[in-house]
Short mmCIF file of C-alpha atoms in Angstrom, two decimals:
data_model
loop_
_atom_site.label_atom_id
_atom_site.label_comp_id
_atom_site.label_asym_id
_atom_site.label_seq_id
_atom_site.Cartn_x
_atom_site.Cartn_y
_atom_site.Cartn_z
CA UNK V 161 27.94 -8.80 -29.28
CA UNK V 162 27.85 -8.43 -25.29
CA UNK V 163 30.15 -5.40 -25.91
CA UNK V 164 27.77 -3.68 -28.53
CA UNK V 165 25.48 -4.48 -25.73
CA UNK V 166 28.01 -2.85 -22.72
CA UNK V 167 28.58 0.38 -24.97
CA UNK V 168 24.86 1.22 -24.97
CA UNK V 169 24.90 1.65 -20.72
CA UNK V 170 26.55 4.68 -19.19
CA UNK V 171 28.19 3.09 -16.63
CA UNK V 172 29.63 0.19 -18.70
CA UNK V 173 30.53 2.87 -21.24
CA UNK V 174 32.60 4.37 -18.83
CA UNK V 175 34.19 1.49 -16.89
CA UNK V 176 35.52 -0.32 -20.02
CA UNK V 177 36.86 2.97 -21.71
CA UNK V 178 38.59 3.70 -18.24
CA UNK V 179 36.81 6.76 -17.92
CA UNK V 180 34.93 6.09 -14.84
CA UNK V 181 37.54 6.27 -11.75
CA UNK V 182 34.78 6.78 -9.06
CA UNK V 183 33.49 3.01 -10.04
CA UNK V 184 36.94 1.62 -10.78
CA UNK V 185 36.36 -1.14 -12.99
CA UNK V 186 33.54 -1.84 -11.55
CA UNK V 187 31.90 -5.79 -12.00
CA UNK V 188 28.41 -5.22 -11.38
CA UNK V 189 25.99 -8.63 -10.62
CA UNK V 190 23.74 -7.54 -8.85
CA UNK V 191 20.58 -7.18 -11.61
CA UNK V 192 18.32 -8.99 -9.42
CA UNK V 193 18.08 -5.72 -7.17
CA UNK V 194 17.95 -3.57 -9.82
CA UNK V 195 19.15 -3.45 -13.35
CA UNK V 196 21.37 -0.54 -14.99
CA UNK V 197 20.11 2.04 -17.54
CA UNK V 198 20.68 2.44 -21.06
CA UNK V 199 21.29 5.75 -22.68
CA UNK V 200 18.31 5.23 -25.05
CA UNK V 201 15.82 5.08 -21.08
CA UNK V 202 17.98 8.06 -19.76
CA UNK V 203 17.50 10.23 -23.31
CA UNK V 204 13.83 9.22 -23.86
CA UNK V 205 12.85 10.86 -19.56
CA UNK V 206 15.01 14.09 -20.62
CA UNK V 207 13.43 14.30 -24.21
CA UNK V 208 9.95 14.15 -22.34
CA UNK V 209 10.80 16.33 -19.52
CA UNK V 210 12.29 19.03 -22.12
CA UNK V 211 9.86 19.34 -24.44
CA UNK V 212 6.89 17.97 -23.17
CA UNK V 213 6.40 18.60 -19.68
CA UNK V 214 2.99 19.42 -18.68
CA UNK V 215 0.62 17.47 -16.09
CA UNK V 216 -0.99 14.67 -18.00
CA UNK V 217 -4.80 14.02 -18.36
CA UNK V 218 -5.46 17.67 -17.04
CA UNK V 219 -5.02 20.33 -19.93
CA UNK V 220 -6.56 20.86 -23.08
CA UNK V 221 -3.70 22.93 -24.45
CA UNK V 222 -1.07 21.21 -26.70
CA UNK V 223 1.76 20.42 -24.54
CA UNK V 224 -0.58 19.05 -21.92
CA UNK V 225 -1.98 16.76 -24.75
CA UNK V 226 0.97 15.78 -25.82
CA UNK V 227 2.21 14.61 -21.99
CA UNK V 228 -0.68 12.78 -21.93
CA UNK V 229 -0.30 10.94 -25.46
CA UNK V 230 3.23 10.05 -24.31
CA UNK V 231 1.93 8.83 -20.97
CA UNK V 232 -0.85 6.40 -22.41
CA UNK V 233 1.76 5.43 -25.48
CA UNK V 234 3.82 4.48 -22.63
CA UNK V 235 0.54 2.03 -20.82
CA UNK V 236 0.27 0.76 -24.60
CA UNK V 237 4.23 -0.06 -24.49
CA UNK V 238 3.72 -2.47 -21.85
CA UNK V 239 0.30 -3.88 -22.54
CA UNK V 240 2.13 -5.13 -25.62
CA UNK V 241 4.99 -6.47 -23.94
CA UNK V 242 2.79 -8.70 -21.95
CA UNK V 243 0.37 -9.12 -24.12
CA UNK V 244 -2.61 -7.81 -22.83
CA UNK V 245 -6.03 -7.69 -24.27
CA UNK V 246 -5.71 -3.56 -24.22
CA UNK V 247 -3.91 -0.65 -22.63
CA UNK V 248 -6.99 -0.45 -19.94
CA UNK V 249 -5.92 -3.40 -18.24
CA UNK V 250 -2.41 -1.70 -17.67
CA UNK V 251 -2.40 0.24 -14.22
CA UNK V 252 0.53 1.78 -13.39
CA UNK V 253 2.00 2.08 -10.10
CA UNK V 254 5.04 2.42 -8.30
CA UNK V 255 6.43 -1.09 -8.12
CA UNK V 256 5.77 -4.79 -7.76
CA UNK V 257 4.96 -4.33 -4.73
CA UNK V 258 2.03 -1.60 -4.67
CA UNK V 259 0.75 -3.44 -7.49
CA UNK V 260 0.56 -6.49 -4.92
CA UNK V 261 -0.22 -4.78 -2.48
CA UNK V 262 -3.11 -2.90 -4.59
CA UNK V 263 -4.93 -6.20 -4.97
CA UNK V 264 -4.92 -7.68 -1.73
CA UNK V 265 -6.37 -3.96 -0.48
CA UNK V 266 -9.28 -3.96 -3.31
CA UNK V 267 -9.74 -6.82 -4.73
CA UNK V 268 -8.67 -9.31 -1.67
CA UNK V 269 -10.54 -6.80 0.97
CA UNK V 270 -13.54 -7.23 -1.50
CA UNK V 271 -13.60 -10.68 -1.65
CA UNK V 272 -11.58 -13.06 0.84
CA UNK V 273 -13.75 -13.77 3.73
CA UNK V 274 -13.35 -15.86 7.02
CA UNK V 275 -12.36 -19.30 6.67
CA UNK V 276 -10.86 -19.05 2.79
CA UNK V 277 -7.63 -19.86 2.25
CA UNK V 278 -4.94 -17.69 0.32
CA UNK V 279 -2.08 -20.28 -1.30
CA UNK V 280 1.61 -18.94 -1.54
CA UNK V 281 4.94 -20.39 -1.89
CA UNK V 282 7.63 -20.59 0.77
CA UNK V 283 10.58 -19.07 -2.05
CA UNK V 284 8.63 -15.84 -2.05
CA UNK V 285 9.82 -12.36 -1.99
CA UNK V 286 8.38 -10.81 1.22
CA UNK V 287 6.22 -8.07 -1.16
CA UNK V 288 4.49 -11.57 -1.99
CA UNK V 289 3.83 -12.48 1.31
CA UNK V 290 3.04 -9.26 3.56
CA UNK V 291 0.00 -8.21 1.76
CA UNK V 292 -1.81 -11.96 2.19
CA UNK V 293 -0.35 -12.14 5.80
CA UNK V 294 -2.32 -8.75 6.08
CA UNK V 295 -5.34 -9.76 4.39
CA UNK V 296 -5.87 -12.80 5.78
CA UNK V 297 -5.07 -11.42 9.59
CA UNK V 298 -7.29 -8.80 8.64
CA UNK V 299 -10.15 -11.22 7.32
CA UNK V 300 -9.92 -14.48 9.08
CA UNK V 301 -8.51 -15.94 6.17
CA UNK V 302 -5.89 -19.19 6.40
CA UNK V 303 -2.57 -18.13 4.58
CA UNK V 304 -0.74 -21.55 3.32
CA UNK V 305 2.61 -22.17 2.18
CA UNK V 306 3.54 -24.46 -1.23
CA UNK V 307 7.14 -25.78 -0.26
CA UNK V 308 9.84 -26.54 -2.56
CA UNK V 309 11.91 -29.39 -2.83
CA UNK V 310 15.50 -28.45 -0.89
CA UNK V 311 17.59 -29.48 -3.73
CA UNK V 312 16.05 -29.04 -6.66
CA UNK V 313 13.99 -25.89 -5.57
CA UNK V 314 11.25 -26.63 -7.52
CA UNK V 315 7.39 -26.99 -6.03
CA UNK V 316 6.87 -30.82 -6.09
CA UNK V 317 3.43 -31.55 -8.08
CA UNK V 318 2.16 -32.92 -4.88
CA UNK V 319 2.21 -29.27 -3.04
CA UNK V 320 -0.33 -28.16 -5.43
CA UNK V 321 -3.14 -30.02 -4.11
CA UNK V 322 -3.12 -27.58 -1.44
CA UNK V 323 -5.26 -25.13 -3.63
CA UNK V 324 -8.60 -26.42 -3.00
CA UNK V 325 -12.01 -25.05 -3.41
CA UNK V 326 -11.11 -23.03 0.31
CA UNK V 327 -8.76 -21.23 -1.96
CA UNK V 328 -9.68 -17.35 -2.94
CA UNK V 329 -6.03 -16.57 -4.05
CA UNK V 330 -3.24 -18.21 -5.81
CA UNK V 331 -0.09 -15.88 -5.41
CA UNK V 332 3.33 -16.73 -6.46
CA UNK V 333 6.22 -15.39 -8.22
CA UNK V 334 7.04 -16.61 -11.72
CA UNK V 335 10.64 -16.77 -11.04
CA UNK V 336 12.04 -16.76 -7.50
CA UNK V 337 14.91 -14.00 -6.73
CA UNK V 338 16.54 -16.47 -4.92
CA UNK V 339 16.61 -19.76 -6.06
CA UNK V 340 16.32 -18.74 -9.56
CA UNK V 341 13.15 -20.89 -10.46
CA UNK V 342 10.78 -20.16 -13.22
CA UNK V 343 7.55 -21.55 -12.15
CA UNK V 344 4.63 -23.19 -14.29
CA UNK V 345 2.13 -20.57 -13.86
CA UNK V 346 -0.32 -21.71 -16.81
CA UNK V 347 -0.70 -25.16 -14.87
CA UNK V 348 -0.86 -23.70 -11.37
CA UNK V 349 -3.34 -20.85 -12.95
CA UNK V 350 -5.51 -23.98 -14.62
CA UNK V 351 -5.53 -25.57 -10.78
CA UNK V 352 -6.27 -22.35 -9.26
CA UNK V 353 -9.45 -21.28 -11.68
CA UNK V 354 -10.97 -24.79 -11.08
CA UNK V 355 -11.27 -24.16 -7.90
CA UNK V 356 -12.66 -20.83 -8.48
CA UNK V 357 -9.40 -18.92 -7.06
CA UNK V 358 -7.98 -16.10 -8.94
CA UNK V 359 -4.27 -16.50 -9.77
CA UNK V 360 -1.86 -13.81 -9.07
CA UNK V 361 1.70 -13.53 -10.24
CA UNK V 362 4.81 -11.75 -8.99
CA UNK V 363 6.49 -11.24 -11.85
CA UNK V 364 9.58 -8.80 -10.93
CA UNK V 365 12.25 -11.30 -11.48
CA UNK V 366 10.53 -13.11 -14.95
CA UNK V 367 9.54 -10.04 -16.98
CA UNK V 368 13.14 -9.23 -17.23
CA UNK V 369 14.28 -12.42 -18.63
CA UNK V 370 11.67 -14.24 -20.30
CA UNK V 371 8.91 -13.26 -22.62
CA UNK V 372 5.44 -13.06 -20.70
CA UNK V 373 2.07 -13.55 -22.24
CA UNK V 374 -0.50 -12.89 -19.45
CA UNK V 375 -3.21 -14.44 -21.73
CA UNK V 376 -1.24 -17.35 -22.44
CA UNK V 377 -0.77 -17.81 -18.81
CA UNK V 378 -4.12 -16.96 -17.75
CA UNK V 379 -3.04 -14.74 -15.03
CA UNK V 380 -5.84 -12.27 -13.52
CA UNK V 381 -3.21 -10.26 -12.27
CA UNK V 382 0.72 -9.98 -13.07
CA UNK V 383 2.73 -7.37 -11.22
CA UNK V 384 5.92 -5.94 -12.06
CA UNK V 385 8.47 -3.31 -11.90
CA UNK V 386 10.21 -1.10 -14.56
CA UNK V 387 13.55 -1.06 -13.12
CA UNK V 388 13.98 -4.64 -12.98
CA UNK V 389 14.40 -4.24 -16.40
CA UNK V 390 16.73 -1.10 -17.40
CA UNK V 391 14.00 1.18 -16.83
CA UNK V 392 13.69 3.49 -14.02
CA UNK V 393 13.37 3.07 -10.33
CA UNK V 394 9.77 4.60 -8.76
CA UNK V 395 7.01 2.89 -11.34
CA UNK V 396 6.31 -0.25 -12.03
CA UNK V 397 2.82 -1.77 -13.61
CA UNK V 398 -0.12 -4.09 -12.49
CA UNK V 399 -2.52 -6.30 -15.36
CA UNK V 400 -5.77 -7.51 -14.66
CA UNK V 401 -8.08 -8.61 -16.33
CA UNK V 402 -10.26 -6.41 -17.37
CA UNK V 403 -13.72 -7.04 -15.50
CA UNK V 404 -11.99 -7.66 -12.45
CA UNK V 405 -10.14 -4.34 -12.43
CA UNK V 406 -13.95 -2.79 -13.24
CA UNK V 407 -15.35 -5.03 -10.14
CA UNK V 408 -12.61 -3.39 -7.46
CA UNK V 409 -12.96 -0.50 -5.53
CA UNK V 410 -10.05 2.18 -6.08
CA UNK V 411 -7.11 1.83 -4.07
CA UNK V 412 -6.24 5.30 -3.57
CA UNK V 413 -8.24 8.68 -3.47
CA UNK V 414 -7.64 11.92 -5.09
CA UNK V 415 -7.03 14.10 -7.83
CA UNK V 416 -7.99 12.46 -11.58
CA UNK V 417 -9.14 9.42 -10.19
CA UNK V 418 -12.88 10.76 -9.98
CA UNK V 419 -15.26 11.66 -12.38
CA UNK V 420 -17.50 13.46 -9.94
CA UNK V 421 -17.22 14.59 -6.47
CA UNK V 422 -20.17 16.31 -4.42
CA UNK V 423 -19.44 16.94 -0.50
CA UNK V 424 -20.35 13.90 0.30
CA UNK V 425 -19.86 11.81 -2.21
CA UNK V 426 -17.81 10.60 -5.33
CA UNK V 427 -17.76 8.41 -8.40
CA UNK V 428 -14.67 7.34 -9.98
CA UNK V 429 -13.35 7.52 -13.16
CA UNK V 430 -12.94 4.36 -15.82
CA UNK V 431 -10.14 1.40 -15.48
CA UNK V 432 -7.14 1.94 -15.56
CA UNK V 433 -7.33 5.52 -13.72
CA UNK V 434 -9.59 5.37 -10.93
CA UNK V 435 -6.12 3.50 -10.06
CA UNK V 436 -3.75 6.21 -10.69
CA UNK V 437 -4.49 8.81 -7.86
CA UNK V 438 -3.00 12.02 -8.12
CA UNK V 439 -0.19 13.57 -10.60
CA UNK V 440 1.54 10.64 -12.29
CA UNK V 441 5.20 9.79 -12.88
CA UNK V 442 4.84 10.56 -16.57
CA UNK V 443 8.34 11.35 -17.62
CA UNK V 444 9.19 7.59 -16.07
CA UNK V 445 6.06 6.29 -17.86
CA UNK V 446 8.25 7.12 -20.75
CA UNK V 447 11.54 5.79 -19.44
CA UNK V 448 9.42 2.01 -19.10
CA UNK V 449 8.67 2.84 -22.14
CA UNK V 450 11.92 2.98 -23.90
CA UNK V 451 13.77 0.49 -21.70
CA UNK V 452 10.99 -2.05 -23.29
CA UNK V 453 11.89 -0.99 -26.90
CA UNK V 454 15.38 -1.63 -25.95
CA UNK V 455 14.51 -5.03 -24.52
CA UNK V 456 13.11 -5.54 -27.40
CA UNK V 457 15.32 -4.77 -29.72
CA UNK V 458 17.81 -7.25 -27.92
CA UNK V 459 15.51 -10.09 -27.76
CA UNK V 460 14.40 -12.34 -25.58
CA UNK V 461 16.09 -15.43 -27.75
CA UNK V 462 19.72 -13.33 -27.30
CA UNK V 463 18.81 -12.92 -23.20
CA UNK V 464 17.78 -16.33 -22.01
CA UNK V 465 20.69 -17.42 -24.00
CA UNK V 466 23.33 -15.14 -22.70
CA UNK V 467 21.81 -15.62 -19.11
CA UNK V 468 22.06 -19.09 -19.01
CA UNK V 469 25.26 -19.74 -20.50
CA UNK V 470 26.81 -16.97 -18.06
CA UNK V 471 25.29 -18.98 -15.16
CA UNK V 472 25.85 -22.20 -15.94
CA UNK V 473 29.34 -21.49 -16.25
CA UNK V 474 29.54 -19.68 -12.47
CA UNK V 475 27.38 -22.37 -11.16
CA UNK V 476 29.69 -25.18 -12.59
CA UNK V 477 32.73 -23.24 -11.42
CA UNK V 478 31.17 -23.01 -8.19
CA UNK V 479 30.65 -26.29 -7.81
CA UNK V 480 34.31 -27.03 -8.46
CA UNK V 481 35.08 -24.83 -5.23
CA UNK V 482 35.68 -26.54 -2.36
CA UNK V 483 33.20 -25.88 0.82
CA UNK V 484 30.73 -23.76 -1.50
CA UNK V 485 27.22 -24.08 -1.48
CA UNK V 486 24.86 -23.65 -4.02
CA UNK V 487 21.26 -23.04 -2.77
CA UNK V 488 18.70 -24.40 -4.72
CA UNK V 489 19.04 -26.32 -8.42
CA UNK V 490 22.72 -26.82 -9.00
CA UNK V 491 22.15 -26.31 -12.66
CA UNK V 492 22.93 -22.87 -13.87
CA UNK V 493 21.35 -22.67 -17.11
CA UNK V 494 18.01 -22.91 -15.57
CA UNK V 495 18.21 -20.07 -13.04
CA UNK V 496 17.56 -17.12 -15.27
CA UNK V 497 21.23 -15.37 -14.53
CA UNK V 498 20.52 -15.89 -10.56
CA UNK V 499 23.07 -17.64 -8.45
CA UNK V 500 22.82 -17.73 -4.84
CA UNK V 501 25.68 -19.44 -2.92
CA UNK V 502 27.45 -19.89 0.83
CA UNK V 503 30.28 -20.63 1.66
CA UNK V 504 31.12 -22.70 4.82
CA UNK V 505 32.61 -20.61 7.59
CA UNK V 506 32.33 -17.25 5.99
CA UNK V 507 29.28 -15.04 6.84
CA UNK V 508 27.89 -13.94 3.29
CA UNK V 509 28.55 -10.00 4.34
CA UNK V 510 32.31 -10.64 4.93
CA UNK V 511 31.58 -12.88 1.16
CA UNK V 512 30.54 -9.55 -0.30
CA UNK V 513 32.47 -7.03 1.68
CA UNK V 514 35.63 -8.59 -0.12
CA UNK V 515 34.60 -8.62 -3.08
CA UNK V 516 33.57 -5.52 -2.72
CA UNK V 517 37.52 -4.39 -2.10
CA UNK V 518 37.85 -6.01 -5.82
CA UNK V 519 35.21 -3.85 -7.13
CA UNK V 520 32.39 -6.59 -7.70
CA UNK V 521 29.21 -6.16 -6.54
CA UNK V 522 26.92 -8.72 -5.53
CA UNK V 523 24.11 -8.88 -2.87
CA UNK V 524 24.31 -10.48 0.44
CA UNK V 525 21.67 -11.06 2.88
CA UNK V 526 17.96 -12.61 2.93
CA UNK V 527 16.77 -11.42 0.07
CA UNK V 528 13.69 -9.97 0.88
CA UNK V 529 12.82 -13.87 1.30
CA UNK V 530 13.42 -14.56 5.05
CA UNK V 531 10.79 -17.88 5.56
CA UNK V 532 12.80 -19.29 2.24
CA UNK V 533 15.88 -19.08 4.56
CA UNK V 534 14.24 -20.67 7.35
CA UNK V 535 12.69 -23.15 5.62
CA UNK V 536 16.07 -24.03 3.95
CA UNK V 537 18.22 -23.29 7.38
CA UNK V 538 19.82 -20.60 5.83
CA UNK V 539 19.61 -17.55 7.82
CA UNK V 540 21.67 -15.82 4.73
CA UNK V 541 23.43 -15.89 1.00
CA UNK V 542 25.42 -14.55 -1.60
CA UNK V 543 23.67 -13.81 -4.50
CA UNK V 544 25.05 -13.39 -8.41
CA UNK V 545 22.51 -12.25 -10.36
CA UNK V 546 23.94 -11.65 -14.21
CA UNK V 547 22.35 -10.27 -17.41
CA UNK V 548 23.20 -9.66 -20.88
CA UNK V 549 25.34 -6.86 -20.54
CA UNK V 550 27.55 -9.21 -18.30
CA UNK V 551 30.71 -11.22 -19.67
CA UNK V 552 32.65 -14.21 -19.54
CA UNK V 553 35.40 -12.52 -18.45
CA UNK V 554 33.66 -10.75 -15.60
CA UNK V 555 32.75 -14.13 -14.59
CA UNK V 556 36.34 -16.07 -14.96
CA UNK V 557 37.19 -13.02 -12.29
CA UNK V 558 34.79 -13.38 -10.35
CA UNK V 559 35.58 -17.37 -9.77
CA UNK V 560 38.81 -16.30 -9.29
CA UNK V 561 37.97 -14.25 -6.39
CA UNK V 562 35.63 -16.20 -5.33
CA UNK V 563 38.65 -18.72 -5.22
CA UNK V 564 40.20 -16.77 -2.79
CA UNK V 565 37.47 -16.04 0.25
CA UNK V 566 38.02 -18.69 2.65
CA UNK V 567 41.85 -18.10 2.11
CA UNK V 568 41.25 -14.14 2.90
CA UNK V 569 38.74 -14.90 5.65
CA UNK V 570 41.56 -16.97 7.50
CA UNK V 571 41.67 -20.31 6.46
CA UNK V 572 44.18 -22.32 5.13
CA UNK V 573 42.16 -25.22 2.82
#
């Protein structure tokens, strides 16, 4: 099955037919920073670009009409995905993080005011922290930290009575890039609205790995990003709900964002595009697009599976590895394919600078997450973060390396 999976990727193609010497046999777990593209994503942006390239929303001539059918087909793609009430409350955007930072600048600047309160977690991803740290510099407003438990990194029930009726915002991310939580973001949502916050949700890491049902949630806004999961890099979406997007001022101004302009003044144009200054990324619209079909058409059931079975088995062989360090939960199969790991007396650069001679790729660093690592003591990690197009065997050689750090690094135990 994961090899049906591994022919329908380019780069996987090539590795396991040998036909790819620049990459070498290449182990790739690094998914978490970005995931790798399918034919079907790569064939749907050249199909567009081919034969329908024309500026969106502008023309009235055919191929402009049909750029912009494939553009808003797209915005209905993931409205679906997420389940949305409608395509309106889609806005598309670059990434997670403009569509985090696009409510904190309309929506936060609108509403926050001196003396409220904007409730975060420490395990966030700093595109979930800068734009509150901003807003509440910027408005008087008291930014405060959920913690997790060290060990178990989950948020102890007893952090959430922090959200109190001084809380405006609820931000945090449904599944942490580090630690590899999934969050309950239908109970901290329920906490948040009755206290008359608005609950936010980063949900880069989640949408990739677990289905997401914003109305099932409750979220008023969920961010994400297309290339998180097989789609392409530069566009990403933001939900709200629907009389809140209508409520906020637009975040950027320009071209089709307007309906009428005088010289001194302008109105905008409806939800979702008083959002979407200027000429869109259509053709990458339709890349999101396909890479959700293809999601899809793996299923979520056949993901959370593979993903958890894959890291349970790296975390367990892990564990079995003497003066390793798993950060956060030590159990695998909850971590949504992330694994994040020292190992004592090796720096986690030198960790993935030698596997790097062996041709796997993980990530080494912070992590975007940089008060996670203080608050843990952990200035940085190495992170494995697998998917479904990843193997058994890639992991059996990766444990083997793994094995073999502390021995290459100089040590003799």
């Amino acid at each position: 099955m994961v090899n049906k999976f591994r022919a329908d990727f380019p780069l996987f193609k090539a590795i396991d037919e040998h036909a790819d010497a620049e990459n070498n046999g290449l182990l790739y777990f690094d998914t978490a920073a970005t995931a790798q593209r399918p034919f079907i994503v790569l064939h749907a942006m050249s199909h567009f670009y081919a034969t329908q390239n024309a500026n969106p929303l502008r023309g009235l001539y055919d191929l402009s009409e049909r750029a912009t059918k494939a553009y808003e087909d797209a915005r209905e793609a993931v409205a679906k995905f997420i389940n949305a009430k409608e395509s309106r409350e889609i806005v598309f955007t670059r990434n997670t993080s403009e569509s985090l930072n696009l409510v904190a600048y309309t929506w936060g600047m609108a509403n926050v005011q001196a003396g409220d309160e904007i409730v975060i977690s420490i395990m966030e991803h700093h595109s979930n922290i800068l734009p509150w740290q901003f807003l509440a510099q910027q408005k008087g407003a008291r930014l405060v930290f959920l913690n997790v438990d060290k060990e178990t990194g989950i948020i102890p029930e007893s952090e959430y009575a922090k959200i109190t009726p001084k809380t405006k915002i609820v931000s945090l991310t449904q599944t942490s890039n580090v630690l590899g939580t999934t969050n309950p973001i239908k109970h901290v949502a329920e906490i948040a609205h009755k206290n008359g916050a608005i609950m936010v949700v980063d949900g880069a890491q989640s949408s990739p790995h677990i289905p997401v049902d914003v109305q099932d949630l409750d979220a008023d806004f969920f961010a994400m990003s297309a290339h998180k999961l097989c789609g392409p890099m530069g566009i990403g979406a933001l939900y709200g709900k629907l009389h809140l997007l209508e409520s906020m001022p637009p975040f950027l101004r320009g071209g089709e964002m307007i309906e009428y302009v005088t010289t001194d003044s302008a109105t905008w144009a409806e939800v979702p595009h008083k959002f979407e200054a200027g000429t869109v990324s259509a053709g990458d619209a339709v890349g999101f697009a396909a890479a959700i079909r293809y999601i899809q058409s793996v299923g979520f059931d056949t993901i959370m599976k593979h993903d958890n079975a894959l890291a349970d088995m790296l975390a367990e062989g892990i564990k079995k590895l003497p003066h390793f360090n798993i950060v956060g939960g030590k159990d695998g199969s909850k971590r949504s394919g992330i694994v994040t790991f020292t190992i004592d007396g090796v720096h986690p650069h030198d960790i993935a600078s030698l596997l790097s001679d062996e041709h796997i790729a993980i990530r080494a660093g912070h992590h975007c997450a940089q008060p996670l690592g203080q608050y843990l003591g952990i200035q940085s990690s190495a992170r494995a973060s697998l998917y479904f197009y990843n193997t058994e065997e890639e992991i059996a050689t990766l444990l083997e390396k793994l094995a073999q750090i502390r021995k290459w690094s100089g040590y003799k135990d």
